[in-house]
Short mmCIF file of C-alpha atoms and ligand atoms in Angstrom, two decimals:
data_model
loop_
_atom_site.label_atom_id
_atom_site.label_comp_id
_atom_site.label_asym_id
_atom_site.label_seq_id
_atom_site.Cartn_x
_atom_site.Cartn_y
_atom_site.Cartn_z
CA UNK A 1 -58.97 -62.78 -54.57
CA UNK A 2 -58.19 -59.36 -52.76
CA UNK A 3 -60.72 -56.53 -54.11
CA UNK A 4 -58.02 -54.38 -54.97
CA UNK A 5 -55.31 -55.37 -57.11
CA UNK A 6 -51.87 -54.01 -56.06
CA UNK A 7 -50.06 -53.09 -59.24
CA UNK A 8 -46.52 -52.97 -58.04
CA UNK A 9 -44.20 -51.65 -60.45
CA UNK A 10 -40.73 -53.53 -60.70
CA UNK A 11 -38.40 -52.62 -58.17
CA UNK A 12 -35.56 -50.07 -59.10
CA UNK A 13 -32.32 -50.74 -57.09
CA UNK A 14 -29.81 -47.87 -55.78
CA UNK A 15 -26.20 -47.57 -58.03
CA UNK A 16 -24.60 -44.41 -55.55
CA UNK A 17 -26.59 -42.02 -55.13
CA UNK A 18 -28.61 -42.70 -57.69
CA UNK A 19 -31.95 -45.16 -58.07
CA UNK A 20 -32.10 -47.23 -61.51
CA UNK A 21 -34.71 -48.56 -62.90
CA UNK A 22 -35.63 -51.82 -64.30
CA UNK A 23 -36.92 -52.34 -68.15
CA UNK A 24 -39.33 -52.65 -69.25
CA UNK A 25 -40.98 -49.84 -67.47
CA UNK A 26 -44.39 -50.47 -66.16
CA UNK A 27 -46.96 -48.62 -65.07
CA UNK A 28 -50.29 -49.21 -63.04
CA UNK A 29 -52.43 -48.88 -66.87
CA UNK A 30 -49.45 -51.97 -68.03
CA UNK A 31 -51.31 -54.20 -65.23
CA UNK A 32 -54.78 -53.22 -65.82
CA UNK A 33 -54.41 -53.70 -69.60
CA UNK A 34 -53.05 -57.33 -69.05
CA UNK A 35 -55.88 -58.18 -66.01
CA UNK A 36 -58.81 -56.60 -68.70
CA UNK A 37 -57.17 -58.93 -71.01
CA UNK A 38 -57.11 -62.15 -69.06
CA UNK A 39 -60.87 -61.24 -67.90
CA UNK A 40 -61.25 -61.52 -71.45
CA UNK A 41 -61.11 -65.07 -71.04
CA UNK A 42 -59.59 -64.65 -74.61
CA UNK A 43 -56.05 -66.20 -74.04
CA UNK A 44 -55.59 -67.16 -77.11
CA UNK A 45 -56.24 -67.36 -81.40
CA UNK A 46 -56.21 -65.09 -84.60
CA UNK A 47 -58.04 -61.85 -84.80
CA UNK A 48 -57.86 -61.14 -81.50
CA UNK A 49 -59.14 -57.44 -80.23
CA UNK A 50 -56.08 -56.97 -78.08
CA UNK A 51 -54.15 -58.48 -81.07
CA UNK A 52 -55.87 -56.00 -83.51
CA UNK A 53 -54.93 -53.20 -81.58
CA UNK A 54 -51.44 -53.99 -80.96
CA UNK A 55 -51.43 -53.89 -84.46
CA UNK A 56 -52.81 -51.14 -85.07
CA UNK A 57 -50.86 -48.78 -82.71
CA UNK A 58 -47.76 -50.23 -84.13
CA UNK A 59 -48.78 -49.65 -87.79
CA UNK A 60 -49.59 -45.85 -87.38
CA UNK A 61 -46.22 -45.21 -85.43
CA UNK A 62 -44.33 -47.16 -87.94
CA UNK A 63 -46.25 -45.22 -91.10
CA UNK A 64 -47.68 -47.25 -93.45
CA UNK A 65 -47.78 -50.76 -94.31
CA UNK A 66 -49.00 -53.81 -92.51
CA UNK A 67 -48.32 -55.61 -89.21
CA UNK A 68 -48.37 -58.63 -88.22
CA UNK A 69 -47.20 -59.79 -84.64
CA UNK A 70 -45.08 -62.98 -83.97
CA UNK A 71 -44.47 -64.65 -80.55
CA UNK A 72 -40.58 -63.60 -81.31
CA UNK A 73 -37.68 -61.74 -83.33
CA UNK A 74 -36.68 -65.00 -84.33
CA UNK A 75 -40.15 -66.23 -85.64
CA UNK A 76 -40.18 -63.01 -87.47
CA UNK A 77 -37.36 -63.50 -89.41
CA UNK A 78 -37.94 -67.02 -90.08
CA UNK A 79 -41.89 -66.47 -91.10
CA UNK A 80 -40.10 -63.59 -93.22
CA UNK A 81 -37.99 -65.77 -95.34
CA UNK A 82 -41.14 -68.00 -95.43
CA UNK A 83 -43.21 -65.43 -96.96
CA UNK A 84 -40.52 -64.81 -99.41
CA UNK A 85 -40.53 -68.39 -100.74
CA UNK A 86 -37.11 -68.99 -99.04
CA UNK A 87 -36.52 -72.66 -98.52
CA UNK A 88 -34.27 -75.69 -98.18
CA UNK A 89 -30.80 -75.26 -99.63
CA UNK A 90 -31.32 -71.34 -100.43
CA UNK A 91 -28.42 -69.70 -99.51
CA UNK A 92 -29.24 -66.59 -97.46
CA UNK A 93 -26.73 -63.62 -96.60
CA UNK A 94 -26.65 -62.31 -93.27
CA UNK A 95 -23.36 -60.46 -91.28
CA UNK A 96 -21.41 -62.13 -89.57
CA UNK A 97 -21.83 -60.35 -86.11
CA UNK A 98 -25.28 -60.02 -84.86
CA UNK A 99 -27.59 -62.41 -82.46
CA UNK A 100 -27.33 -65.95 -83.68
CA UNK A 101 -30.74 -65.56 -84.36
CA UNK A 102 -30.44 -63.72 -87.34
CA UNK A 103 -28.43 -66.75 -89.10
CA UNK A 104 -30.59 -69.25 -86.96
CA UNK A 105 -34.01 -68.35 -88.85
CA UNK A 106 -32.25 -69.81 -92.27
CA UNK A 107 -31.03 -72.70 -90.70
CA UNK A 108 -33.95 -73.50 -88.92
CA UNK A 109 -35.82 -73.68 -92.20
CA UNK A 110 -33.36 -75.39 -93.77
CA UNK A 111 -31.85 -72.40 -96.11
CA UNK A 112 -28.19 -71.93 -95.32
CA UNK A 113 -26.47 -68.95 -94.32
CA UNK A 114 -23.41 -67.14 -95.99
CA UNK A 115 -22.14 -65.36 -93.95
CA UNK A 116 -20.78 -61.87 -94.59
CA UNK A 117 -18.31 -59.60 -92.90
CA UNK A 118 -18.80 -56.03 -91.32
CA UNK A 119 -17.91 -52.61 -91.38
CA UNK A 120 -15.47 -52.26 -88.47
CA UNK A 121 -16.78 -48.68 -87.15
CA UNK A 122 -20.82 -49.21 -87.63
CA UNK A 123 -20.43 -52.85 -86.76
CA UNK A 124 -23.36 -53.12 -89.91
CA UNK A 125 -22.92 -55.11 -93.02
CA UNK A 126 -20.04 -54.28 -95.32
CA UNK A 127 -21.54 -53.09 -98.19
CA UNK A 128 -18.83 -54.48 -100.60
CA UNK A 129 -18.98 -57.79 -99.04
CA UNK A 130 -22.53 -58.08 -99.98
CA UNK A 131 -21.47 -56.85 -103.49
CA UNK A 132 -18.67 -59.80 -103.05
CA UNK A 133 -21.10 -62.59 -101.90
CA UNK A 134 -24.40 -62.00 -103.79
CA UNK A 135 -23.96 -64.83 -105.99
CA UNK A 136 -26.93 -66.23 -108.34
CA UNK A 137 -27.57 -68.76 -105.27
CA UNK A 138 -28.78 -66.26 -103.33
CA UNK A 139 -32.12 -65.95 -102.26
CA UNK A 140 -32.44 -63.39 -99.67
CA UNK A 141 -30.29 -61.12 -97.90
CA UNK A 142 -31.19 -60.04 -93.91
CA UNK A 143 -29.57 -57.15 -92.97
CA UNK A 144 -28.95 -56.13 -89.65
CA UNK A 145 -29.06 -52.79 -88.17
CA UNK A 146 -27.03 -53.63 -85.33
CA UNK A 147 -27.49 -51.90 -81.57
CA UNK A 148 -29.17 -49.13 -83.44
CA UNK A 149 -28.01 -47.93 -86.39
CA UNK A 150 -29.22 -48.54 -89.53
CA UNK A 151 -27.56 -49.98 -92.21
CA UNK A 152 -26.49 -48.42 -95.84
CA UNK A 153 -30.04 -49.79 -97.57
CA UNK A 154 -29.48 -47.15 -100.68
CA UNK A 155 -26.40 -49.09 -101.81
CA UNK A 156 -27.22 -52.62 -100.20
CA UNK A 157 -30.89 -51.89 -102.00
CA UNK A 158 -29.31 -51.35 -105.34
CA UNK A 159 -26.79 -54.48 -105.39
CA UNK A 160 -29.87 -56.72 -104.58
CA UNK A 161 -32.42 -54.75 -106.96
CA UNK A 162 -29.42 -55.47 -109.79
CA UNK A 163 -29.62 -59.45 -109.11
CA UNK A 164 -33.52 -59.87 -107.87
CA UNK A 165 -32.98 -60.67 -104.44
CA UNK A 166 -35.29 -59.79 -101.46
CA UNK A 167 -33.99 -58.13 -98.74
CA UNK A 168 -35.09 -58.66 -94.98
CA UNK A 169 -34.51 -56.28 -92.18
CA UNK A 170 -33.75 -57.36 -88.60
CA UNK A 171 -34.59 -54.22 -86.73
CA UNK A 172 -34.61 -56.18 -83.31
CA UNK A 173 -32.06 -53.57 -81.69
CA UNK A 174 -33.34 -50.51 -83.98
CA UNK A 175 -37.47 -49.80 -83.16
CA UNK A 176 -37.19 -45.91 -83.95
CA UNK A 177 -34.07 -45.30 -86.18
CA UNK A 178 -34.56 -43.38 -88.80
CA UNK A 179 -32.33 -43.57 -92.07
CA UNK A 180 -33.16 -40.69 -94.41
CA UNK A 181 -36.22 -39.84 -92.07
CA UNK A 182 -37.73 -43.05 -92.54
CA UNK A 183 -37.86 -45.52 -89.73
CA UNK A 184 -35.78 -48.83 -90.14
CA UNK A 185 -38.59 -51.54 -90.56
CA UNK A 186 -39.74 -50.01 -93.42
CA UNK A 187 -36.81 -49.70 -95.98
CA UNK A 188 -37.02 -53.04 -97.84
CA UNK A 189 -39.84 -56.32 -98.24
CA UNK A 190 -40.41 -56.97 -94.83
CA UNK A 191 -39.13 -55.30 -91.70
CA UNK A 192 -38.63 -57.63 -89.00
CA UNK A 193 -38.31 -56.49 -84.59
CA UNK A 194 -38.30 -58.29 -81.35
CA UNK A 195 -40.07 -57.50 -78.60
CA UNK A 196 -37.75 -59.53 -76.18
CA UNK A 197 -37.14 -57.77 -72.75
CA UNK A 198 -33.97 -56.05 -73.59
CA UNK A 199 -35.25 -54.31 -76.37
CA UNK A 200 -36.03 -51.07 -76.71
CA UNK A 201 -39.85 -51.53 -76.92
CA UNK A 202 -40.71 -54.69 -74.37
CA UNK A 203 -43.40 -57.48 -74.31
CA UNK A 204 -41.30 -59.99 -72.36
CA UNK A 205 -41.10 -61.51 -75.44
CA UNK A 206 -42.55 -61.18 -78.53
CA UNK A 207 -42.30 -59.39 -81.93
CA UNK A 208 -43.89 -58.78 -85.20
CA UNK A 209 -43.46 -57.89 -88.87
CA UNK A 210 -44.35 -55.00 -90.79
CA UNK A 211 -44.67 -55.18 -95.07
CA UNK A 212 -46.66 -52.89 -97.43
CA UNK A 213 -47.10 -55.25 -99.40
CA UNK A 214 -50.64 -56.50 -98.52
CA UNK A 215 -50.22 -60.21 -99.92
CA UNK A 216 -46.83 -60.46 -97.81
CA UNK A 217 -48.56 -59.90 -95.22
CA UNK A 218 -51.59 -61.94 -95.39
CA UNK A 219 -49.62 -64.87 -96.36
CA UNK A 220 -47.04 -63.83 -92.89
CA UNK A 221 -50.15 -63.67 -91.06
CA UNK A 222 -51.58 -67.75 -92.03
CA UNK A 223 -48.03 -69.12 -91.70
CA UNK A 224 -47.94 -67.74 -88.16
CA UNK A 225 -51.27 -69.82 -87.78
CA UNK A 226 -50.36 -72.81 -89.09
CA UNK A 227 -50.38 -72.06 -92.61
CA UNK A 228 -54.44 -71.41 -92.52
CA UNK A 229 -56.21 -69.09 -94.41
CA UNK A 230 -56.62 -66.42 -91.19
CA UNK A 231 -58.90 -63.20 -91.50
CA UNK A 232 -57.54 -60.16 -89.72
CA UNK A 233 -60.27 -59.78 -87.50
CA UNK A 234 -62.12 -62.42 -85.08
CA UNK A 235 -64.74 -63.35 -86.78
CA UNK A 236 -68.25 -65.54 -85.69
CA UNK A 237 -69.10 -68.60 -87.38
CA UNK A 238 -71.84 -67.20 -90.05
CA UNK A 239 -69.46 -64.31 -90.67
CA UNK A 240 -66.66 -66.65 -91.36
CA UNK A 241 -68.62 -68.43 -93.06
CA UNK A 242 -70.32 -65.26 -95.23
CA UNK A 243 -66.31 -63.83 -95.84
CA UNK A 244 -64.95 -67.77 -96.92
CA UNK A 245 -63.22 -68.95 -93.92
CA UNK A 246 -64.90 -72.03 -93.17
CA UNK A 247 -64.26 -72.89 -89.71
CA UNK A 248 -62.35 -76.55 -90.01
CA UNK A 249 -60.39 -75.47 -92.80
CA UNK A 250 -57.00 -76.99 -94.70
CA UNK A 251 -53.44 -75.61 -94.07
CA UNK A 252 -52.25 -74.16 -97.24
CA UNK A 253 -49.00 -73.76 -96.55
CA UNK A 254 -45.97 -74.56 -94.35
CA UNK A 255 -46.84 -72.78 -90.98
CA UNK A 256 -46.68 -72.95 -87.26
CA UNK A 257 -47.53 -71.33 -84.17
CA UNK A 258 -45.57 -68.20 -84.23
CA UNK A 259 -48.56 -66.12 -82.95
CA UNK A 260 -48.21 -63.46 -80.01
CA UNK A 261 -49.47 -64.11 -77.03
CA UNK A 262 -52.43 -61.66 -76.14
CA UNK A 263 -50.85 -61.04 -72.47
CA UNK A 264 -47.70 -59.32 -74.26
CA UNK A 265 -49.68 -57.32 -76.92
CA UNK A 266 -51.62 -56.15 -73.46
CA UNK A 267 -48.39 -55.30 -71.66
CA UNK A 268 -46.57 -53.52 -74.05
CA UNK A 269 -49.24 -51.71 -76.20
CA UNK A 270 -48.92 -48.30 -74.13
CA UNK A 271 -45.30 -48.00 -74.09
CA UNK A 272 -45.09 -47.48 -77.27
CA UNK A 273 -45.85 -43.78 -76.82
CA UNK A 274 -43.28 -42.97 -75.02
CA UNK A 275 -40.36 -44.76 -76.82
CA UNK A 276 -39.59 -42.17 -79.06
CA UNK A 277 -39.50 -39.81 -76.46
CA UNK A 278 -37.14 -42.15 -74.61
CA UNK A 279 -35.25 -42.56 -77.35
CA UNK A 280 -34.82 -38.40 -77.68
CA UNK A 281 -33.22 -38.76 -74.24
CA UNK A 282 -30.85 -41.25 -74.64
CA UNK A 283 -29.59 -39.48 -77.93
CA UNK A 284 -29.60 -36.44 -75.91
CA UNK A 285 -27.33 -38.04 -72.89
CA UNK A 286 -24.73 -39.91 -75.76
CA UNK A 287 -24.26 -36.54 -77.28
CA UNK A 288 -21.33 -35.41 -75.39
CA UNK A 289 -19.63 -39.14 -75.91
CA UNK A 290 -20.10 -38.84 -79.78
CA UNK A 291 -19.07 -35.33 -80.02
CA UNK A 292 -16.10 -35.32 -78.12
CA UNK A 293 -14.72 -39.45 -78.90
CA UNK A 294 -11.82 -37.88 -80.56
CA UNK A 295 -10.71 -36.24 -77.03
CA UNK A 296 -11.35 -39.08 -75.11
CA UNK A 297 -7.73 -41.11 -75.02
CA UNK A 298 -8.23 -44.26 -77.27
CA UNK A 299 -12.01 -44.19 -77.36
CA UNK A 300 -13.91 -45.21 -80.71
CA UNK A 301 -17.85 -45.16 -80.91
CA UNK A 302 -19.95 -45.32 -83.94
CA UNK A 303 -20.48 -42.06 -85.52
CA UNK A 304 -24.05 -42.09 -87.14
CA UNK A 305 -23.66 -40.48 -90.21
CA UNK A 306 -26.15 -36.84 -91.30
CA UNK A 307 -28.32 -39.12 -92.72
CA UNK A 308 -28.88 -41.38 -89.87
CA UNK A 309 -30.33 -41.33 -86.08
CA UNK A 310 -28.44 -43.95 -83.63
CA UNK A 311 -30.94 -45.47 -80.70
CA UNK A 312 -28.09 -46.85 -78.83
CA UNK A 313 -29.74 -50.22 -78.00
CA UNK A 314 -26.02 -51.18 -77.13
CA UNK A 315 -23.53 -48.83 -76.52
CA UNK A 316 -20.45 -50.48 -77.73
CA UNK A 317 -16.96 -48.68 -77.15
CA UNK A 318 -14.27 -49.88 -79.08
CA UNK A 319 -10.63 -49.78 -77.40
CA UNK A 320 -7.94 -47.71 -80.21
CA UNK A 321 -4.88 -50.14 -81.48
CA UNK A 322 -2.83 -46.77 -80.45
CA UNK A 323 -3.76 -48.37 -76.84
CA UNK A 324 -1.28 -51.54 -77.54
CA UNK A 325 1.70 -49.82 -79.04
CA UNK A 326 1.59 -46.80 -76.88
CA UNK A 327 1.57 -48.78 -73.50
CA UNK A 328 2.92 -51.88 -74.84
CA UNK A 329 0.15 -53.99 -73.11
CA UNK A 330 -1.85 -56.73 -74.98
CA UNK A 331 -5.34 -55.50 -76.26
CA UNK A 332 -6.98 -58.50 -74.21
CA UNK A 333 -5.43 -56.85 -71.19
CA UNK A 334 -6.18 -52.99 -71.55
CA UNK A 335 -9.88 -54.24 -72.18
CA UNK A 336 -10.32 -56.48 -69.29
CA UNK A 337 -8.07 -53.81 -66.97
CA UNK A 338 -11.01 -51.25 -68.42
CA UNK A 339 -13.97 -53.54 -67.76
CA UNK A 340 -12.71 -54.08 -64.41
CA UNK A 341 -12.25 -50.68 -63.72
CA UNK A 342 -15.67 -49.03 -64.97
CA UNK A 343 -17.43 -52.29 -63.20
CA UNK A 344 -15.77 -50.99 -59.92
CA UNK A 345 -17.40 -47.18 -60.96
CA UNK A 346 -20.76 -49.21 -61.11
CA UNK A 347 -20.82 -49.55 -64.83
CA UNK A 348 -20.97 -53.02 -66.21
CA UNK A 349 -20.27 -54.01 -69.20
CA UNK A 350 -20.62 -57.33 -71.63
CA UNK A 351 -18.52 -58.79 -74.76
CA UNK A 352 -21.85 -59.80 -75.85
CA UNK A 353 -21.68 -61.47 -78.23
CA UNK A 354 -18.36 -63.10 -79.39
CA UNK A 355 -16.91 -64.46 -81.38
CA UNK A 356 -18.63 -63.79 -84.35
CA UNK A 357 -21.24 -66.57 -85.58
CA UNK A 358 -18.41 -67.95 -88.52
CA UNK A 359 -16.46 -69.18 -85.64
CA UNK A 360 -19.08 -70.13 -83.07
CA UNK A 361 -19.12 -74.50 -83.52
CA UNK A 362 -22.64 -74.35 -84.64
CA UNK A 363 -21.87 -71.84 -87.83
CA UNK A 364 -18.61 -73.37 -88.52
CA UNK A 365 -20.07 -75.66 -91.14
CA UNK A 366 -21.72 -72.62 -92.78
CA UNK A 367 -18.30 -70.85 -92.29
CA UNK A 368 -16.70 -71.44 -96.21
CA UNK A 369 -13.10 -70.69 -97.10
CA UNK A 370 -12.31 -67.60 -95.55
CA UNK A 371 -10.26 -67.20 -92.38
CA UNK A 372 -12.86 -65.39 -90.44
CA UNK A 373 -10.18 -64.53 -87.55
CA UNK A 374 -8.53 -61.83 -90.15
CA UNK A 375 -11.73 -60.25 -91.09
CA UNK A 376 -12.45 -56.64 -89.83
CA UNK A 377 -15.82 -57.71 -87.83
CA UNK A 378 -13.67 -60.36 -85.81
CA UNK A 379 -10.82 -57.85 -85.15
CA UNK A 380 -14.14 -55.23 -84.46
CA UNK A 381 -15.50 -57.64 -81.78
CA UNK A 382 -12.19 -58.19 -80.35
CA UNK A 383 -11.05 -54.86 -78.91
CA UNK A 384 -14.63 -53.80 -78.37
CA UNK A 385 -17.30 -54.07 -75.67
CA UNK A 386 -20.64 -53.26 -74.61
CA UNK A 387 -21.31 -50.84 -71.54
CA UNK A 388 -24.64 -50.68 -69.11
CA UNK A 389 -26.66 -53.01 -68.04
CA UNK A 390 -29.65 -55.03 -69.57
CA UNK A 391 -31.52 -55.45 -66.70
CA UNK A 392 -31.03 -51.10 -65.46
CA UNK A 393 -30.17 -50.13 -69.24
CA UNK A 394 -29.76 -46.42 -70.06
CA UNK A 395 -32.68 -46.12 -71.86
CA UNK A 396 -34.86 -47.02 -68.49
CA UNK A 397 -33.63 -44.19 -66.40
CA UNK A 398 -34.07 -40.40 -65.86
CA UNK A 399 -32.61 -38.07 -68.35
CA UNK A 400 -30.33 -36.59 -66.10
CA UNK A 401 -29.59 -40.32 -64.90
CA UNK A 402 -28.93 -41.05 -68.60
CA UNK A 403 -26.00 -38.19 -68.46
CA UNK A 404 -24.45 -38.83 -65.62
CA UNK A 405 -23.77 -42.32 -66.40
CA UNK A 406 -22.66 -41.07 -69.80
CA UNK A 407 -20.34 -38.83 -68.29
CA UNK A 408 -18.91 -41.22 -65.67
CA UNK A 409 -18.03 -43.63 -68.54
CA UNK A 410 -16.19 -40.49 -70.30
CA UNK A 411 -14.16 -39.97 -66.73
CA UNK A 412 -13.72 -43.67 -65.57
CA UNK A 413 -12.37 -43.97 -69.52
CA UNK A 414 -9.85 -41.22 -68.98
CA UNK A 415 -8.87 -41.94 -65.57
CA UNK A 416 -8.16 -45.30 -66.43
CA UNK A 417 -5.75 -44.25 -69.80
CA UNK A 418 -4.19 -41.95 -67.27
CA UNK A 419 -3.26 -44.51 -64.66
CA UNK A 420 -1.44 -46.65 -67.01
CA UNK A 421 0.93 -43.95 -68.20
C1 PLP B 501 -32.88 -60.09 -80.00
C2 PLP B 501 -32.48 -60.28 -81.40
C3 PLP B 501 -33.14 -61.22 -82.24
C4 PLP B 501 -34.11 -62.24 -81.73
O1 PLP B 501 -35.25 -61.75 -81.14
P1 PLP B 501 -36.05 -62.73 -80.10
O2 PLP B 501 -37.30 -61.98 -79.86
O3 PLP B 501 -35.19 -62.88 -78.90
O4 PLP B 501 -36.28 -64.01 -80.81
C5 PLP B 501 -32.78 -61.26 -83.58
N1 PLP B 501 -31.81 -60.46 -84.07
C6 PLP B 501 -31.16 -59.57 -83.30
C7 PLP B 501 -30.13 -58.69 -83.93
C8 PLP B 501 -31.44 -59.47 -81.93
O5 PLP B 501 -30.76 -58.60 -81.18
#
């Protein structure tokens, strides 16, 4: 074993004359947090100290309420719906664009998602669809604010309040939006976030849920271990004992092992103080591209409303219908003819994720009568797409790294208009 560890921080690659970096970002106290940990020789269980503090940390950035971690986004929302009571044949609402995940946690418990179309300029939940499909068969609604924005909870709260339904927020792409000053996670039963390597705050993989409701969360934290009763802390036999967790115990409940992985809560515990301040920078470097959208030939991007803060997980830059009738070009074309264009600039750019879920062949039984190819998320998706990369995204690089790949998009986005005149 070689006396001194070399902590070697991911490489960063050149893009002109520029270097970008690689997320997550880690430094050399990112290695020695994970080494201390594996010294440990604790590599696993409940109550861990690594664990605790992980916990912790997140708890008094997020203000208030309890966390408990999860090995994913996806075993967040389903041990969410769990803790709710949601169960086989429950119908659950969730929009119709986001990560399959989001509609996978119902399925995968056997409830059965409805899905629900989207506002076509925040790419969040339609607030009169939900109004539409909250029938009394509904058990839970997950809303998702999608690549950073938060959705309307004041009048998606006060449909559900009206009928008794829980609602469930995926904040996977939205760690550190604020709607009305309070940060997403926190705005309904239980807040849900990945900690999956594209995400804004990165374990590799991992994620957790925050609640204030204490019994929520106790009974989140003993499905994540196998539906035991599970203390908070690691405890020793005559103290388990003493508080009335008896060591070989009886699963209470329907549970699994959804717990994260004490390596990840090591990794990513640190960079956690610097994500807002990351996020301030990347708000800082879109400013220009919000401002001035309406000057930009054919551009549309999500306008976060006064009440709102947008953390850009995904930038995605829509493509004006003008574009069609004005050159006379099919949409599929102008979008591809742009792609092509900004890739050759040295900004890629993905359709991630399309179509949306109602017509992927795995949703289509959960699809019902409507013709999801006329809805406004579909025709959203369709002349949309999402710049930057995920392995050098914006929100990895130096401020003034952050603008000028802002303001090359702006240019490449003119330039490109221009040349088909
Ligand atoms: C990434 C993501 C998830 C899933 O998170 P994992 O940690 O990858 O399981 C869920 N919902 C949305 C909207 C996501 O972007």
């Amino acid at each position: 074993m070689p006396s001194k560890p070399n902590f070697q921080v991911p490489s960063a690659e050149p893009n002109g004359t520029r270097t970008l970096h690689r997320w997550p970002i880690l430094t050399g106290e990112n290695y020695r947090k994970v080494i201390a940990c594996i010294s440990s020789g604790e590599l696993s269980g409940s109550g861990l100290e690594v664990i605790n503090e992980f916990e912790k940390t997140v708890e008094n950035w997020i203000g208030g309420g309890h966390v408990v971690s999860t090995n994913s986004g996806t075993t967040a929302l389903m041990v969410a719906l769990l803790t709710l009571g949601v169960g086989p044949e429950d119908v659950v609402l969730v929009p119709s664009y986001t990560w399959s995940a989001t509609a996978f946690a119902a399925t995968l418990i056997g409830a059965i998602p409805r899905f629900v179309d989207i506002d076509s300029d925040t790419y969040n939940l339609s607030t009169e669809a939900v109004a539409k499909a909250i029938t009394p068969d509904v058990k839970a609604i997950i809303v998702v604010h999608m690549h950073g924005l938060s959705c309307e909870m004041d009048e998606i709260t006060a449909i559900a309040r009206e009928k008794g339904v829980p609602i469930i927020e995926d904040c996977a792409q939205a760690h550190g939006a604020l709607y009305k000053k309070q940060y997403v996670g926190t705005l309904s039963d239980i807040g849900c976030f990945s900690m999956q390597k594209s995400k804004h705050f990165s374990a590799g993989d991992g994620g957790f849920l925050v609640t204030r409701n204490a019994a929520l969360a106790q009974k989140a934290r003993d499905i994540c271990n196998f539906g035991l009763p599970t203390p908070k802390h690691n405890y020793h036999f005559e103290e388990g004992l003493r508080e009335g967790y008896a060591v070989f115990r009886e699963c209470e409940q329907i549970g699994g092992m959804f717990r994260l992985n004490p390596l990840s809560a090591a990794l990513v515990i640190d960079q956690l103080e610097h994500l807002d301040q990351r996020i301030e920078w990347l708000q800082e470097a879109m400013k220009p591209l919000v401002a001035e959208a309406a000057q930009v030939p054919f551009l549309k991007i999500t306008q976060p409303g006064s009440h709102q803060t947008h953390v850009w997980h995904k930038i995605r830059v829509g493509i004006d219908y003008g574009a069609v009738d004005h050159y006379g070009r099919s949409m599929a074309d102008i979008r591809q003819g742009l792609r092509n264009t900004l890739a050759r600039s040295g900004i890629p750019s993905t359709l991630w994720t399309a179509p949306i879920l109602p017509l992927q062949k795995v949703f289509r039984p959960y699809a019902g009568t409507i013709d999801w190819t006329k809805t406004a998320g579909h025709l959203a998706i369709e002349n949309s797409f999402i710049v930057f990369d995920e392995k050098y995204p914006l929100i990895a690089q130096d401020p003034s790294t952050m603008t000028a790949l802002v303001s090359k998009l702006r240019q490449v986005w003119s330039d490109y208009f221009a040349s088909l005149e």
